[in-house]
Amino acid sequence: MVIDAKELDYRTLNEQIRKAEECQIQNCHGQRFIGAGMKRQIIQIDGIPGNALGAYLAGAQITVNGNAQDAVGDTMNDGKIVVYGDIGDTLGYAMRGGKILVKGNAGYRVGIHMKAYHEKKPEIIIGGKCGSFLGEYQAGGVLVVLGLYEDNRPPVGNFPCTGMHGGKVFLRGQLDGIHFPHTVTVTKAQKEDIAEIMPLMQEFCDTFSYVIEDILKEPFWMVVPDTKNPYKQMYVAN
């Protein structure tokens, strides 16, 4: 099913999406909440979706053939979002499950308040670089930033992992000039650490036509909460 979104508001657009198992949205011009809470739909988007794309997503699959705005995957529970361009701020805010793959760069506060529970383990992988406050207050799940695009900047901006008390962050490349809070531990990722994210990185490569061997030529760093630090006890029950 093809939907021309040029003259549609977000409510009408979502009503039409719910009527189809699979649809292609053309002429998307910033409509918000596309796919919000949906479980089974397969959605292709040409154009630029507005804020909160895939909010509360519960199993649907969304592909954006271009850029996306802020709050993609907000409180997402399950499913998959793929973005072939760049993305705005607060990607994966309070994300609780599923995965998000971004070919380009991302803005501020990627993975803020992201969390995991039992079998639910959200995953985000960014091909480019991220702005400040990556993984802020992260409580679970995995964030991977590959920093593939050379522009003499580190893979993340200022204040990464501030308030982090769960989950893991993997950063590829050099971390010169990046200051991490004393409540986290930053170590060079070992083979067993890389093995944990290999399926996600291979999926990224298969999706966006990269070669995994090229990505692995640069070092990876792993950031985790400092379990010896009492700051963790402010958030996690014994």
Short mmCIF file of C-alpha atoms in Angstrom, two decimals:
data_model
loop_
_atom_site.label_atom_id
_atom_site.label_comp_id
_atom_site.label_asym_id
_atom_site.label_seq_id
_atom_site.Cartn_x
_atom_site.Cartn_y
_atom_site.Cartn_z
CA MET A 1 0.00 0.00 0.00
CA VAL A 2 1.33 3.43 -0.99
CA ILE A 3 0.31 6.43 1.12
CA ASP A 4 0.87 9.99 -0.11
CA ALA A 5 1.36 11.94 3.12
CA LYS A 6 1.68 15.37 1.53
CA GLU A 7 -1.73 16.64 2.69
CA LEU A 8 -2.22 14.39 5.73
CA ASP A 9 -1.93 15.26 9.40
CA TYR A 10 -0.31 12.70 11.68
CA ARG A 11 -3.59 11.29 12.99
CA THR A 12 -4.98 10.61 9.53
CA LEU A 13 -1.64 9.21 8.38
CA ASN A 14 -1.48 6.75 11.28
CA GLU A 15 -5.07 5.69 10.69
CA GLN A 16 -4.15 4.72 7.14
CA ILE A 17 -0.98 2.91 8.25
CA ARG A 18 -2.98 0.76 10.68
CA LYS A 19 -5.14 -0.51 7.82
CA ALA A 20 -2.17 -2.14 6.05
CA GLU A 21 0.27 -4.89 6.98
CA GLU A 22 2.88 -3.17 4.82
CA CYS A 23 3.00 0.36 3.45
CA GLN A 24 5.25 2.91 1.77
CA ILE A 25 4.81 6.52 2.84
CA GLN A 26 5.69 9.10 0.22
CA ASN A 27 6.10 12.88 0.63
CA CYS A 28 6.49 12.69 4.39
CA HIS A 29 6.85 16.26 5.70
CA GLY A 30 7.44 16.19 9.45
CA GLN A 31 4.34 14.33 10.61
CA ARG A 32 4.85 13.28 14.23
CA PHE A 33 4.23 9.95 15.98
CA ILE A 34 4.38 7.82 12.83
CA GLY A 35 3.99 4.17 13.80
CA ALA A 36 3.46 4.98 17.48
CA GLY A 37 2.60 1.86 19.47
CA MET A 38 2.27 -0.35 16.38
CA LYS A 39 2.98 -4.08 16.58
CA ARG A 40 2.93 -5.74 13.16
CA GLN A 41 3.27 -3.15 10.41
CA ILE A 42 6.19 -2.86 8.00
CA ILE A 43 6.61 0.83 7.16
CA GLN A 44 8.87 2.44 4.56
CA ILE A 45 9.20 6.23 4.67
CA ASP A 46 10.37 8.57 1.91
CA GLY A 47 10.82 12.07 3.24
CA ILE A 48 11.50 13.30 6.76
CA PRO A 49 9.30 12.05 9.61
CA GLY A 50 8.68 14.37 12.53
CA ASN A 51 9.36 13.89 16.23
CA ALA A 52 8.63 10.65 18.10
CA LEU A 53 8.81 8.31 15.12
CA GLY A 54 8.11 4.82 16.45
CA ALA A 55 7.27 6.01 19.96
CA TYR A 56 6.12 3.07 22.11
CA LEU A 57 6.81 0.78 19.15
CA ALA A 58 5.69 -2.75 20.04
CA GLY A 59 7.07 -4.90 17.22
CA ALA A 60 6.60 -3.05 13.94
CA GLN A 61 9.49 -2.39 11.55
CA ILE A 62 10.19 1.12 10.25
CA THR A 63 12.70 2.16 7.60
CA VAL A 64 13.47 5.82 6.82
CA ASN A 65 15.13 6.47 3.47
CA GLY A 66 16.67 9.73 4.63
CA ASN A 67 16.93 11.78 7.82
CA ALA A 68 14.73 11.71 10.91
CA GLN A 69 14.00 14.27 13.62
CA ASP A 70 14.03 14.07 17.43
CA ALA A 71 12.87 11.38 19.87
CA VAL A 72 12.94 8.43 17.47
CA GLY A 73 12.03 5.24 19.34
CA ASP A 74 10.84 7.12 22.45
CA THR A 75 9.93 4.46 25.06
CA MET A 76 10.15 1.79 22.36
CA ASN A 77 9.33 -1.74 23.57
CA ASP A 78 10.06 -3.99 20.59
CA GLY A 79 10.60 -3.95 16.83
CA LYS A 80 13.21 -2.31 14.62
CA ILE A 81 13.89 1.16 13.23
CA VAL A 82 16.43 1.75 10.44
CA VAL A 83 17.45 5.27 9.38
CA TYR A 84 19.58 5.74 6.25
CA GLY A 85 20.49 9.34 7.06
CA ASP A 86 21.18 11.46 10.14
CA ILE A 87 18.98 11.69 13.20
CA GLY A 88 18.08 14.34 15.77
CA ASP A 89 18.26 14.45 19.57
CA THR A 90 17.10 11.98 22.26
CA LEU A 91 17.22 8.90 20.07
CA GLY A 92 15.91 5.93 22.07
CA TYR A 93 14.71 7.97 25.05
CA ALA A 94 13.67 5.47 27.77
CA MET A 95 13.90 2.67 25.19
CA ARG A 96 13.00 -0.71 26.70
CA GLY A 97 13.44 -3.19 23.84
CA GLY A 98 14.05 -3.66 20.11
CA LYS A 99 16.84 -2.15 18.06
CA ILE A 100 17.65 1.04 16.15
CA LEU A 101 20.23 1.27 13.35
CA VAL A 102 21.37 4.69 12.09
CA LYS A 103 23.74 5.05 9.14
CA GLY A 104 24.66 8.70 9.78
CA ASN A 105 25.19 10.96 12.77
CA ALA A 106 22.98 11.51 15.82
CA GLY A 107 22.32 14.49 18.05
CA TYR A 108 22.37 14.96 21.81
CA ARG A 109 21.26 12.56 24.55
CA VAL A 110 21.20 9.31 22.57
CA GLY A 111 19.98 6.49 24.83
CA ILE A 112 19.01 8.73 27.74
CA HIS A 113 17.23 6.63 30.40
CA MET A 114 17.51 3.51 28.21
CA LYS A 115 16.84 0.39 30.28
CA ALA A 116 16.61 -3.42 30.13
CA TYR A 117 14.46 -6.00 31.89
CA HIS A 118 14.91 -9.78 31.77
CA GLU A 119 14.90 -10.79 28.07
CA LYS A 120 14.33 -7.21 26.94
CA LYS A 121 17.66 -5.70 25.91
CA PRO A 122 17.47 -2.62 23.67
CA GLU A 123 20.25 -1.99 21.17
CA ILE A 124 21.26 1.17 19.29
CA ILE A 125 24.08 1.42 16.76
CA ILE A 126 25.18 4.71 15.18
CA GLY A 127 27.40 4.68 12.10
CA GLY A 128 28.57 8.26 12.48
CA LYS A 129 29.09 10.33 15.60
CA CYS A 130 26.93 11.56 18.47
CA GLY A 131 26.49 14.81 20.31
CA SER A 132 26.85 15.42 24.03
CA PHE A 133 25.29 13.43 26.89
CA LEU A 134 25.40 10.04 25.16
CA GLY A 135 23.98 7.38 27.49
CA GLU A 136 22.86 9.90 30.10
CA TYR A 137 21.25 8.02 33.01
CA GLN A 138 21.47 4.81 31.01
CA ALA A 139 20.18 1.87 33.06
CA GLY A 140 20.49 -1.01 30.58
CA GLY A 141 20.89 -2.07 26.96
CA VAL A 142 23.75 -1.49 24.54
CA LEU A 143 24.87 1.64 22.68
CA VAL A 144 27.45 1.38 19.88
CA VAL A 145 28.97 4.43 18.17
CA LEU A 146 31.22 3.63 15.22
CA GLY A 147 32.40 7.13 14.24
CA LEU A 148 32.92 6.08 10.63
CA TYR A 149 33.01 9.56 9.10
CA GLU A 150 36.35 11.34 9.35
CA ASP A 151 36.13 14.96 10.47
CA ASN A 152 38.79 15.12 13.22
CA ARG A 153 36.20 14.89 15.99
CA PRO A 154 35.95 12.12 18.60
CA PRO A 155 32.97 9.75 18.24
CA VAL A 156 30.99 11.51 21.00
CA GLY A 157 30.59 15.03 22.37
CA ASN A 158 30.82 16.30 25.93
CA PHE A 159 29.66 14.61 29.14
CA PRO A 160 29.10 11.05 27.86
CA CYS A 161 27.57 8.50 30.27
CA THR A 162 26.67 11.08 32.92
CA GLY A 163 24.57 9.33 35.56
CA MET A 164 24.98 5.95 33.85
CA HIS A 165 24.07 3.11 36.20
CA GLY A 166 23.50 0.12 33.90
CA GLY A 167 24.08 -1.22 30.40
CA LYS A 168 27.14 -0.81 28.18
CA VAL A 169 28.46 1.74 25.71
CA PHE A 170 30.94 0.82 22.96
CA LEU A 171 32.91 3.55 21.20
CA ARG A 172 35.10 2.99 18.15
CA GLY A 173 38.18 5.10 17.48
CA GLN A 174 40.23 7.50 19.58
CA LEU A 175 38.84 9.08 22.74
CA ASP A 176 41.35 11.92 23.07
CA GLY A 177 39.80 14.91 24.79
CA ILE A 178 36.68 13.10 26.02
CA HIS A 179 36.08 13.42 29.76
CA PHE A 180 34.03 10.70 31.41
CA PRO A 181 32.47 10.95 34.88
CA HIS A 182 34.20 9.19 37.76
CA THR A 183 31.14 6.93 38.14
CA VAL A 184 32.00 4.86 35.03
CA THR A 185 34.90 2.69 33.94
CA VAL A 186 36.41 2.98 30.44
CA THR A 187 38.52 0.07 29.17
CA LYS A 188 39.73 -1.15 25.80
CA ALA A 189 37.23 -3.74 24.55
CA GLN A 190 38.58 -7.29 24.50
CA LYS A 191 37.67 -10.09 22.09
CA GLU A 192 34.89 -11.35 24.33
CA ASP A 193 33.48 -7.82 24.57
CA ILE A 194 33.53 -7.38 20.79
CA ALA A 195 31.86 -10.78 20.40
CA GLU A 196 28.90 -9.45 22.37
CA ILE A 197 28.18 -6.74 19.78
CA MET A 198 29.29 -8.63 16.65
CA PRO A 199 25.74 -9.68 15.63
CA LEU A 200 24.58 -6.06 15.87
CA MET A 201 27.58 -4.75 13.92
CA GLN A 202 27.16 -7.42 11.26
CA GLU A 203 23.51 -6.45 10.89
CA PHE A 204 24.62 -2.83 10.53
CA CYS A 205 27.11 -3.79 7.82
CA ASP A 206 24.59 -5.96 5.95
CA THR A 207 22.00 -3.17 6.08
CA PHE A 208 24.21 -0.28 5.00
CA SER A 209 26.74 -2.13 2.81
CA TYR A 210 29.83 -1.91 5.02
CA VAL A 211 32.54 -4.52 5.49
CA ILE A 212 32.90 -5.74 9.06
CA GLU A 213 36.64 -6.32 8.68
CA ASP A 214 37.12 -2.62 7.89
CA ILE A 215 35.20 -1.57 10.97
CA LEU A 216 37.27 -3.84 13.19
CA LYS A 217 40.54 -2.18 12.14
CA GLU A 218 40.04 0.57 14.72
CA PRO A 219 40.06 -0.02 18.50
CA PHE A 220 36.85 -0.22 20.51
CA TRP A 221 36.37 1.08 24.03
CA MET A 222 33.77 -0.17 26.49
CA VAL A 223 32.12 2.03 29.10
CA VAL A 224 30.28 0.47 32.05
CA PRO A 225 29.13 1.79 35.43
CA ASP A 226 31.69 1.51 38.21
CA THR A 227 30.11 -1.19 40.35
CA LYS A 228 32.32 -0.19 43.26
CA ASN A 229 30.86 3.28 43.28
CA PRO A 230 27.98 3.89 45.74
CA TYR A 231 26.34 6.19 43.17
CA LYS A 232 24.80 3.04 41.66
CA GLN A 233 22.87 2.38 44.86
CA MET A 234 20.84 5.53 44.29
CA TYR A 235 19.10 3.80 41.38
CA VAL A 236 19.30 0.01 41.78
CA ALA A 237 17.63 -1.89 44.61
CA ASN A 238 19.72 -4.48 46.44
#
